[in-house]
Short mmCIF file of C-alpha atoms and ligand atoms in Angstrom, two decimals:
data_model
loop_
_atom_site.label_atom_id
_atom_site.label_comp_id
_atom_site.label_asym_id
_atom_site.label_seq_id
_atom_site.Cartn_x
_atom_site.Cartn_y
_atom_site.Cartn_z
CA MET A 1 -20.69 -18.12 -4.48
CA THR A 2 -18.03 -20.49 -4.90
CA ALA A 3 -14.65 -20.36 -3.07
CA THR A 4 -12.78 -21.27 -6.27
CA ALA A 5 -12.26 -19.06 -9.21
CA ASP A 6 -13.66 -19.86 -12.15
CA TYR A 7 -10.51 -19.88 -15.03
CA THR A 8 -12.60 -20.57 -18.08
CA GLU A 9 -14.31 -17.44 -18.04
CA LYS A 10 -12.75 -14.18 -19.70
CA ILE A 11 -12.67 -12.65 -16.32
CA PRO A 12 -11.62 -15.11 -13.55
CA ASN A 13 -14.03 -14.63 -10.77
CA ASN A 14 -15.36 -16.34 -7.63
CA VAL A 15 -18.90 -14.19 -7.71
CA ASP A 16 -20.86 -16.27 -10.26
CA LEU A 17 -20.21 -13.41 -12.75
CA HIS A 18 -22.13 -15.60 -15.88
CA GLN A 19 -25.36 -15.31 -13.88
CA ASP A 20 -25.55 -11.64 -14.41
CA ARG A 21 -24.69 -11.35 -18.40
CA ARG A 22 -25.01 -7.11 -18.39
CA LEU A 23 -22.70 -7.18 -15.34
CA GLN A 24 -20.35 -9.60 -17.17
CA ARG A 25 -20.64 -7.63 -20.78
CA ALA A 26 -19.85 -4.21 -18.68
CA LEU A 27 -16.93 -5.52 -17.30
CA GLU A 28 -15.87 -7.40 -20.57
CA SER A 29 -15.91 -4.12 -22.07
CA TRP A 30 -13.85 -2.56 -19.28
CA GLN A 31 -11.19 -4.83 -19.62
CA PRO A 32 -9.60 -4.13 -22.98
CA ASN A 33 -9.25 -0.43 -21.44
CA PHE A 34 -7.64 -1.75 -18.51
CA LEU A 35 -5.16 -3.82 -20.90
CA SER A 36 -4.34 -1.02 -22.80
CA TRP A 37 -3.62 1.06 -19.52
CA TRP A 38 -1.53 -1.98 -18.64
CA GLU A 39 0.48 -1.63 -21.48
CA SER A 40 1.00 1.89 -21.67
CA MET A 41 1.49 2.32 -17.72
CA GLY A 42 2.18 -0.64 -16.16
CA PRO A 43 5.85 -2.31 -16.11
CA ALA A 44 8.04 -0.73 -18.94
CA LEU A 45 10.82 -3.74 -19.05
CA PRO A 46 9.77 -5.92 -21.41
CA THR A 47 9.76 -9.48 -20.02
CA ASP A 48 9.14 -13.07 -21.38
CA GLU A 49 7.80 -14.99 -17.98
CA VAL A 50 7.64 -13.74 -14.27
CA TYR A 51 7.69 -16.76 -11.59
CA LEU A 52 3.90 -15.28 -10.26
CA ARG A 53 1.32 -16.23 -7.70
CA THR A 54 -2.48 -16.28 -9.14
CA ALA A 55 -5.21 -16.17 -6.65
CA VAL A 56 -7.07 -19.32 -7.58
CA SER A 57 -8.93 -19.89 -4.36
CA VAL A 58 -10.39 -17.62 -1.51
CA GLY A 59 -10.61 -20.78 1.03
CA ARG A 60 -8.31 -21.24 3.72
CA GLU A 61 -6.44 -24.02 2.06
CA GLY A 62 -4.05 -22.48 -0.30
CA TRP A 63 -5.33 -19.70 -2.18
CA ALA A 64 -2.51 -18.85 -4.64
CA GLN A 65 -0.56 -20.88 -7.47
CA PHE A 66 2.84 -20.26 -8.30
CA GLY A 67 4.01 -20.53 -11.87
CA HIS A 68 6.27 -18.82 -14.71
CA VAL A 69 3.45 -16.60 -16.94
CA ALA A 70 3.74 -13.99 -19.66
CA MET A 71 2.48 -10.86 -17.32
CA ARG A 72 0.12 -9.66 -20.14
CA ASP A 73 -1.61 -13.25 -19.48
CA TYR A 74 -1.50 -12.71 -15.81
CA ARG A 75 -5.45 -13.88 -14.78
CA TRP A 76 -6.74 -10.68 -13.13
CA GLY A 77 -9.67 -11.40 -11.53
CA ILE A 78 -12.37 -10.82 -8.82
CA PHE A 79 -12.28 -12.59 -5.82
CA LEU A 80 -14.09 -11.70 -2.49
CA ALA A 81 -13.68 -13.71 0.76
CA GLU A 82 -16.38 -16.20 1.47
CA ARG A 83 -19.66 -14.90 2.80
CA ASP A 84 -20.79 -15.23 6.19
CA LYS A 85 -24.53 -15.77 6.02
CA ASP A 86 -25.09 -14.56 9.67
CA ARG A 87 -22.59 -11.74 9.21
CA MET A 88 -24.10 -8.77 11.45
CA ILE A 89 -22.77 -5.21 11.29
CA GLY A 90 -20.61 -4.39 14.19
CA PHE A 91 -20.72 -0.88 14.96
CA GLY A 92 -22.43 2.20 14.31
CA GLU A 93 -26.51 3.16 14.71
CA HIS A 94 -26.86 0.03 12.59
CA LYS A 95 -24.87 -2.03 14.93
CA GLY A 96 -26.48 -5.85 15.03
CA GLU A 97 -28.63 -5.27 12.02
CA PRO A 98 -27.53 -7.86 9.39
CA ALA A 99 -24.68 -6.88 6.94
CA TRP A 100 -26.02 -5.21 3.84
CA GLN A 101 -25.84 -6.92 0.22
CA LYS A 102 -27.11 -3.90 -1.33
CA VAL A 103 -26.29 -0.27 -1.39
CA PRO A 104 -28.91 1.86 0.69
CA GLY A 105 -29.69 4.61 -1.11
CA GLU A 106 -29.03 7.19 1.52
CA TYR A 107 -24.97 6.14 1.57
CA ARG A 108 -24.58 5.61 -2.23
CA ALA A 109 -22.48 8.48 -2.69
CA ASP A 110 -20.37 8.36 0.18
CA LEU A 111 -19.71 4.39 -0.38
CA GLN A 112 -18.90 5.33 -3.93
CA ARG A 113 -16.67 7.75 -2.86
CA LEU A 114 -14.60 5.73 -0.57
CA ILE A 115 -14.38 3.04 -3.16
CA VAL A 116 -13.25 5.61 -5.69
CA ILE A 117 -10.30 6.88 -3.45
CA GLN A 118 -9.54 3.56 -2.54
CA GLY A 119 -9.49 2.32 -6.04
CA ASP A 120 -7.52 5.24 -7.31
CA THR A 121 -4.58 4.26 -5.40
CA GLU A 122 -3.99 0.69 -6.84
CA PRO A 123 -3.13 1.73 -10.38
CA ALA A 124 -0.93 5.10 -9.36
CA SER A 125 1.50 2.69 -7.45
CA VAL A 126 1.76 0.76 -10.75
CA GLU A 127 2.39 3.82 -12.63
CA GLN A 128 4.85 5.18 -9.93
CA GLN A 129 6.90 2.03 -10.04
CA ARG A 130 6.60 1.83 -13.69
CA ASN A 131 10.45 2.07 -14.86
CA LEU A 132 11.95 0.27 -11.62
CA GLY A 133 12.12 -3.04 -13.86
CA ALA A 134 15.30 -1.10 -15.20
CA THR A 135 17.29 -1.05 -12.23
CA ALA A 136 16.41 -4.44 -9.93
CA PRO A 137 19.02 -5.33 -7.99
CA SER A 138 18.49 -8.75 -8.48
CA LEU A 139 15.88 -11.25 -10.42
CA TYR A 140 14.27 -11.93 -6.90
CA ASP A 141 13.47 -8.49 -6.65
CA LEU A 142 12.48 -7.62 -10.24
CA ARG A 143 9.74 -10.82 -9.64
CA ASN A 144 8.39 -9.01 -6.38
CA LEU A 145 8.10 -5.75 -7.91
CA PHE A 146 5.91 -7.43 -10.73
CA GLN A 147 4.22 -9.32 -8.12
CA VAL A 148 3.28 -6.20 -6.11
CA ASN A 149 2.31 -4.77 -9.58
CA VAL A 150 -0.14 -7.32 -11.02
CA GLU A 151 -1.71 -7.44 -7.22
CA GLU A 152 -2.13 -3.99 -7.61
CA GLY A 153 -3.84 -4.01 -10.65
CA ARG A 154 -5.87 -6.94 -9.52
CA HIS A 155 -6.97 -4.53 -6.61
CA LEU A 156 -8.22 -2.34 -9.05
CA TRP A 157 -10.38 -4.89 -10.74
CA ALA A 158 -11.56 -5.09 -6.97
CA MET A 159 -12.81 -1.75 -6.67
CA VAL A 160 -13.98 -1.50 -10.09
CA TYR A 161 -16.37 -4.83 -9.83
CA LEU A 162 -17.81 -3.25 -6.81
CA LEU A 163 -18.38 0.15 -8.83
CA HIS A 164 -20.06 -1.63 -12.33
CA ALA A 165 -21.98 -3.92 -9.71
CA PHE A 166 -23.73 -1.58 -7.39
CA PHE A 167 -23.29 1.62 -8.73
CA GLY A 168 -25.09 1.70 -11.83
CA ARG A 169 -24.29 4.11 -14.73
CA GLU A 170 -21.95 6.40 -12.27
CA GLY A 171 -20.28 3.48 -11.02
CA ARG A 172 -19.28 2.57 -14.75
CA GLU A 173 -18.09 6.27 -15.44
CA GLU A 174 -15.99 6.25 -12.01
CA ALA A 175 -14.63 2.98 -13.33
CA GLU A 176 -13.52 4.84 -16.69
CA GLU A 177 -12.04 7.96 -14.51
CA LEU A 178 -9.69 5.61 -12.64
CA LEU A 179 -7.84 4.61 -15.94
CA HIS A 180 -7.79 8.06 -17.29
CA ARG A 181 -6.32 9.68 -13.93
CA ASN A 182 -2.52 9.30 -13.68
CA SER A 183 0.15 9.41 -11.26
CA GLY A 184 1.62 12.80 -11.41
CA SER A 185 -0.43 13.93 -14.26
CA GLU A 186 -0.57 17.64 -14.55
CA ASP A 187 -4.25 17.45 -16.05
CA SER A 188 -5.66 14.65 -14.17
CA PRO A 189 -3.40 13.50 -11.31
CA ARG A 190 -4.34 10.92 -8.97
CA ILE A 191 -6.65 11.75 -5.85
CA LEU A 192 -4.15 11.31 -2.94
CA GLY A 193 -0.65 13.28 -2.84
CA ALA A 194 1.57 10.60 -1.41
CA PHE A 195 0.32 8.54 -5.10
CA ASN A 196 1.86 11.62 -7.39
CA GLU A 197 5.23 11.28 -5.92
CA GLU A 198 7.76 9.39 -8.09
CA THR A 199 9.16 5.84 -6.95
CA PRO A 200 12.23 6.65 -8.67
CA ASP A 201 14.66 4.22 -7.21
CA TRP A 202 14.62 0.87 -5.26
CA LEU A 203 15.34 2.35 -1.79
CA SER A 204 12.07 4.61 -2.39
CA PHE A 205 10.09 1.21 -3.55
CA PHE A 206 11.25 -0.43 -0.33
CA MET A 207 10.10 2.70 1.70
CA PHE A 208 7.11 2.67 -0.33
CA THR A 209 5.98 -0.75 -0.10
CA TYR A 210 6.76 -0.56 3.71
CA PHE A 211 5.22 2.87 4.81
CA THR A 212 2.58 3.54 2.08
CA ASP A 213 1.14 0.06 1.15
CA ARG A 214 0.97 -0.02 4.93
CA ASP A 215 -1.31 2.92 5.01
CA GLY A 216 -3.15 0.82 2.22
CA LYS A 217 -3.48 -2.04 4.83
CA TYR A 218 -5.02 0.21 7.42
CA GLN A 219 -7.47 1.67 5.05
CA LEU A 220 -8.31 -1.82 3.83
CA GLY A 221 -8.59 -2.84 7.58
CA THR A 222 -11.36 -0.21 8.19
CA LEU A 223 -13.52 -0.71 4.99
CA LYS A 224 -13.60 -4.66 5.90
CA GLU A 225 -15.38 -3.54 9.00
CA SER A 226 -18.12 -1.90 6.66
CA ALA A 227 -21.72 -2.92 6.73
CA PHE A 228 -21.72 -3.28 3.06
CA ASP A 229 -20.77 -6.84 2.69
CA PRO A 230 -19.49 -6.75 -0.77
CA LEU A 231 -17.04 -4.17 -0.08
CA SER A 232 -15.64 -5.84 3.38
CA ARG A 233 -15.63 -9.34 1.86
CA THR A 234 -13.66 -7.76 -1.14
CA CYS A 235 -11.24 -5.73 1.05
CA GLU A 236 -10.61 -8.89 3.33
CA PHE A 237 -9.21 -10.84 0.30
CA MET A 238 -7.25 -7.85 -0.84
CA LEU A 239 -5.54 -7.64 2.70
CA LYS A 240 -4.32 -11.23 2.05
CA GLU A 241 -2.52 -10.02 -0.95
CA GLU A 242 -1.40 -6.73 0.33
CA ALA A 243 0.86 -9.04 3.44
CA HIS A 244 3.15 -10.20 0.26
CA HIS A 245 3.64 -6.26 -0.52
CA MET A 246 4.46 -5.64 3.51
CA MET A 247 7.18 -8.46 3.09
CA VAL A 248 8.77 -6.73 0.31
CA GLY A 249 9.17 -3.62 2.01
CA THR A 250 10.00 -4.71 5.50
CA THR A 251 12.58 -7.16 4.20
CA GLY A 252 13.69 -4.96 1.17
CA ILE A 253 14.71 -2.13 3.92
CA ASP A 254 16.19 -4.95 6.25
CA ARG A 255 18.61 -5.94 3.33
CA VAL A 256 19.49 -2.53 2.83
CA VAL A 257 20.20 -1.92 6.40
CA GLN A 258 22.03 -5.18 6.36
CA ARG A 259 24.59 -4.50 3.51
CA THR A 260 25.30 -0.79 4.96
CA ALA A 261 25.98 -2.29 8.64
CA GLU A 262 28.33 -4.85 6.92
CA LEU A 263 30.52 -2.42 5.06
CA MET A 264 30.29 0.30 8.18
CA ARG A 265 31.85 -2.74 10.23
CA GLU A 266 34.40 -3.67 7.32
CA TYR A 267 35.41 -0.59 6.66
CA ASP A 268 34.83 0.92 10.22
CA THR A 269 33.33 4.05 8.74
CA ASP A 270 29.91 5.79 8.31
CA GLU A 271 30.91 6.93 5.33
CA VAL A 272 29.92 3.37 2.99
CA ALA A 273 28.82 5.66 -0.45
CA ALA A 274 32.65 4.99 -1.53
CA GLN A 275 31.80 1.18 -1.12
CA GLY A 276 28.76 1.41 -3.22
CA ALA A 277 26.50 1.29 -0.40
CA ILE A 278 23.60 3.77 1.10
CA PRO A 279 24.79 5.38 3.94
CA LEU A 280 22.69 5.11 7.31
CA ASP A 281 21.97 8.88 7.49
CA VAL A 282 20.56 8.56 3.87
CA ILE A 283 18.55 5.65 4.58
CA GLN A 284 17.10 7.77 7.69
CA LYS A 285 16.24 10.64 5.45
CA TYR A 286 14.10 8.43 2.97
CA LEU A 287 12.83 6.86 6.00
CA ASN A 288 11.66 10.33 7.21
CA PHE A 289 10.32 11.25 3.92
CA HIS A 290 8.02 8.05 3.25
CA TYR A 291 6.80 7.99 6.80
CA SER A 292 5.50 11.52 6.93
CA VAL A 293 4.06 11.92 3.71
CA SER A 294 2.26 8.54 4.48
CA LEU A 295 0.87 10.11 7.63
CA ASP A 296 -0.77 12.39 5.57
CA LEU A 297 -2.71 10.14 3.94
CA PHE A 298 -4.63 9.49 7.07
CA GLY A 299 -6.30 12.85 6.89
CA GLY A 300 -6.93 15.69 9.34
CA GLU A 301 -6.97 14.73 13.05
CA THR A 302 -10.37 15.66 13.09
CA SER A 303 -13.31 14.72 10.36
CA THR A 304 -16.99 14.92 10.89
CA ASN A 305 -17.14 13.13 7.73
CA VAL A 306 -15.48 10.24 9.01
CA ALA A 307 -17.57 10.32 12.06
CA ASN A 308 -20.66 10.23 9.94
CA TYR A 309 -18.84 7.30 7.86
CA TYR A 310 -18.85 5.59 11.31
CA THR A 311 -21.99 6.08 12.59
CA ALA A 312 -23.58 4.95 9.16
CA GLY A 313 -21.65 1.71 9.38
CA LEU A 314 -19.68 2.47 6.18
CA LYS A 315 -16.03 2.61 7.64
CA GLY A 316 -15.33 0.83 10.74
CA ARG A 317 -12.01 0.93 13.08
CA TRP A 318 -8.75 -0.98 12.88
CA LEU A 319 -9.56 -4.43 14.18
CA GLU A 320 -13.00 -3.31 15.25
CA ASP A 321 -14.48 -6.41 17.27
CA ARG A 322 -11.55 -6.27 19.29
CA ARG A 323 -12.38 -3.16 21.08
CA ARG A 324 -13.75 -3.38 24.20
CA ASP A 325 -16.32 -0.47 23.94
CA ASP A 326 -19.90 0.06 22.86
CA HIS A 327 -18.97 0.53 19.12
CA LEU A 328 -21.08 3.29 18.91
CA LEU A 329 -18.48 5.98 20.73
CA ALA A 330 -21.44 8.99 21.09
CA ASP A 331 -20.23 9.51 24.49
CA ASP A 332 -16.13 8.81 24.39
CA SER A 333 -13.76 11.29 23.78
CA ILE A 334 -9.79 11.12 22.44
CA SER A 335 -6.80 13.36 22.60
CA VAL A 336 -5.76 14.24 19.22
CA ASP A 337 -2.65 16.10 18.07
CA ALA A 338 -2.97 19.99 17.51
CA VAL A 339 -0.89 23.21 18.17
CA ILE A 340 -2.26 24.83 20.73
CA ASP A 341 -0.87 28.81 20.99
CA GLY A 342 1.67 28.21 18.83
CA GLU A 343 2.91 25.04 20.65
CA ILE A 344 2.88 21.37 19.43
CA GLY A 345 0.37 19.47 21.80
CA GLU A 346 -2.84 17.71 21.83
CA THR A 347 -6.65 18.70 22.51
CA GLU A 348 -9.33 16.50 23.87
CA VAL A 349 -12.31 15.70 21.19
CA ALA A 350 -15.06 13.61 20.74
CA ALA A 351 -14.14 10.20 19.65
CA LEU A 352 -16.14 9.81 16.53
CA VAL A 353 -14.69 13.11 14.92
CA GLY A 354 -11.12 11.81 16.28
CA LEU A 355 -11.36 8.33 14.03
CA ASN A 356 -8.45 9.47 11.84
CA THR A 357 -6.10 9.89 14.65
CA ASP A 358 -7.42 6.66 16.46
CA LEU A 359 -6.48 4.93 12.80
CA ARG A 360 -2.96 7.14 12.29
CA ARG A 361 -1.65 5.70 15.61
CA GLU A 362 -2.65 2.06 15.25
CA TYR A 363 -0.40 2.65 11.88
CA ILE A 364 2.29 4.52 14.20
CA SER A 365 2.67 1.71 16.55
CA ASP A 366 2.88 -0.71 13.50
CA CYS A 367 5.53 1.29 11.79
CA GLU A 368 7.53 1.07 15.01
CA GLY A 369 7.68 -2.45 14.53
CA GLY A 370 10.04 -2.11 11.44
CA VAL A 371 12.45 0.48 13.02
CA LYS A 372 13.05 -2.45 15.94
CA ARG A 373 13.80 -4.69 13.51
CA TRP A 374 16.06 -2.42 11.67
CA ASN A 375 17.71 -1.81 14.85
CA LYS A 376 18.30 -5.44 15.97
CA ILE A 377 20.34 -5.63 12.57
CA LEU A 378 22.54 -2.77 13.58
CA ASP A 379 22.63 -4.09 17.09
CA GLU A 380 23.64 -7.53 16.02
CA ALA A 381 26.46 -5.67 13.62
CA GLY A 382 27.94 -3.99 16.78
CA LEU A 383 27.10 -0.79 15.71
CA SER A 384 25.86 2.04 18.19
CA GLN A 385 23.65 4.21 15.37
CA ARG A 386 19.93 3.50 15.45
CA LEU A 387 17.04 4.47 13.25
CA LYS A 388 14.07 6.12 14.09
CA LEU A 389 10.49 7.27 13.43
CA PRO A 390 10.51 11.19 13.15
CA HIS A 391 7.92 13.40 14.92
CA VAL A 392 4.37 13.08 13.96
CA ALA A 393 4.46 17.02 13.35
CA PHE A 394 7.91 16.58 11.15
CA ASN A 395 7.26 17.54 7.56
CA ARG A 396 3.48 17.40 7.65
CA ARG A 397 1.45 18.93 4.80
CA VAL A 398 -2.02 17.83 6.08
CA GLY A 399 -3.60 18.26 9.44
CA ALA A 400 -2.85 20.11 12.46
CA PHE A 401 0.80 20.35 11.57
CA ALA A 402 0.71 21.45 7.87
CA ALA A 403 1.09 24.97 8.97
CA ILE A 404 4.12 24.76 11.22
CA GLU A 405 7.39 23.31 11.10
CA ALA A 406 9.14 20.76 13.35
CA SER A 407 12.57 18.76 13.48
CA PRO A 408 12.46 15.06 13.68
CA SER A 409 12.77 15.25 17.23
CA GLY A 410 9.41 17.46 17.63
CA GLU A 411 10.69 20.60 17.81
CA ARG A 412 8.78 23.76 16.91
CA LEU A 413 10.91 25.63 13.95
CA SER A 414 10.61 28.96 12.44
CA ALA A 415 10.34 28.81 8.36
CA ASP A 416 13.83 29.83 8.22
CA GLU A 417 15.15 27.54 10.34
CA TRP A 418 13.29 24.76 8.33
CA GLU A 419 14.78 25.83 5.01
CA GLN A 420 18.32 25.78 6.51
CA ARG A 421 17.95 22.63 8.56
CA LYS A 422 15.88 20.20 6.16
CA GLY A 423 18.78 19.32 4.28
CA SER A 424 19.74 17.06 6.99
CA TRP A 425 16.43 15.27 7.51
CA LEU A 426 15.16 14.73 3.84
CA PRO A 427 17.06 13.52 1.08
CA THR A 428 18.98 16.18 -0.90
CA ASP A 429 19.66 16.32 -4.37
CA GLN A 430 23.08 15.18 -3.56
CA ASP A 431 21.23 12.28 -1.72
CA LYS A 432 19.06 11.29 -4.26
CA ALA A 433 21.72 11.60 -6.92
CA HIS A 434 23.98 8.88 -4.74
CA VAL A 435 20.62 6.60 -4.34
CA HIS A 436 20.48 7.03 -8.21
CA SER A 437 24.32 6.20 -9.06
CA LEU A 438 23.87 2.91 -7.44
CA MET A 439 20.92 1.73 -9.47
CA HIS A 440 22.14 -0.52 -11.92
CA PRO A 441 20.32 -3.60 -13.26
CA VAL A 442 21.45 -6.89 -12.10
CA TYR A 443 19.89 -9.72 -14.37
CA GLU A 444 22.02 -12.28 -13.82
CA ARG A 445 20.75 -15.89 -11.77
CA GLY A 446 21.97 -15.30 -8.04
CA LYS A 447 24.06 -12.22 -8.58
CA ILE A 448 22.96 -8.83 -6.30
CA ALA A 449 23.60 -5.36 -6.43
CA SER A 450 26.19 -3.59 -4.20
CA TRP A 451 24.13 -1.78 -1.82
CA ILE A 452 21.63 -4.74 -0.52
CA ALA A 453 22.30 -7.74 0.81
CA PRO A 454 20.60 -10.97 -0.67
CA PRO A 455 17.37 -12.34 0.98
CA ARG A 456 17.46 -14.81 3.60
CA ASN A 457 14.49 -16.98 1.90
CA GLY A 458 13.50 -17.17 -1.94
CA ILE A 459 9.90 -17.43 -3.08
CA ASN A 460 7.43 -20.33 -2.34
CA GLY A 461 10.52 -21.91 -1.53
CA GLN A 462 12.84 -21.43 -4.59
CA PRO A 463 16.60 -20.61 -3.95
CA PHE A 464 17.73 -17.03 -4.33
CA ASP A 465 19.09 -17.84 -7.80
CA TYR A 466 15.95 -19.24 -9.29
CA ASP A 467 15.26 -18.09 -12.67
CA TYR A 468 12.36 -15.59 -11.09
CA VAL A 469 12.19 -13.70 -14.35
CA ARG A 470 12.69 -14.64 -17.84
CA LEU A 471 14.05 -12.04 -20.06
CA PRO A 472 13.79 -11.66 -23.65
FE1 FE2 B 501 -3.58 -2.59 -3.23
FE1 FE2 B 502 0.02 -3.01 -2.00
#
């Protein structure tokens, strides 16, 4: 294995693909299917060239190269983080044994399933975002959208490589299925609910990259701990790319809040819709929606499957090596969210079955960070309004709270009360129509739409008015 990618090959890679002709041929025969998926389901806006970063090396010093490329010529490739020959399994019943370079037969089905579920989300988000190019608020934002899109495409490659290299014929069939399922499709939808929701406007896109991509970060974090070393190394490298997606979401919402705050100050009103901006209460509703559907992605509060994955060493905890316990958890317990006698509460369960809750809580405290920074923007504008994460029981469709309704402050509601009041907490048709009405493309260099502030920094040291995207 080499740290630097070989770009002379049809499929750029740092896994010495040329040494395994069969695998190389199998992936080369999947490649045209990927490209026709990209043509039909990828970004719909025609472009000449986009200022993209391409992974060229996984090493410490500089792994990316920036330049204008035609998107269809983007070099999607296979990159695994460098192998640590001495890596030991960090948790579960195989703790202390050398990490696996091959898939143990007994865990084959489970590992394949985990890889397919992760793999399914990657092209799904490209499909969800397919039409956003038509309404980009600036060339800078348009470029960021496409960067996220090509990298999600590369993440699909990352998972398909594992399926082809380690899971034989079944793996190859799953790789085909990843291109056949489509976001929102009636007949063959994507596996997870949040990945079948549309991303119809840019506020949704920023919320998605903040809240839903962040779920991805946490899932990848648990797979990075896996005893199956190729999966671990794949996810480690994907996390580096994921950091940019988080940045797009975090600073995107920063800039929306910033613009709204400026106009609230200037006109001394909360009603900034007339000024071509997004009112703060609408931003809050979008936040409520995206946060709550993303919480669902972590699954039920308790799961024996996940307990088994942990014990087997397939999937660890977030930052497993920083946890100060025995990394077996057989004797530990955790308090998880539950409905008790009809009331929102908590109940004590074995730590192993509560691992979804552990991960969801790590995610929640990370999300608090965003809310803090957006509130700082409001504070600095001299405004007293604040954004908030809704209660964990709010608008849930998965887990303990799926069967009940709750307000953003965690007050239990009857179905009737929920129906009456949900319009003040979740985007209404009217809110969506207003946001939609603001979505006009701004393709002129250095210009920006009315509802969002320009970014503080450009990409790779370039100014905001750089020609990030060249349109035909
Ligand atoms: Fe991804
Ligand atoms: Fe992502």
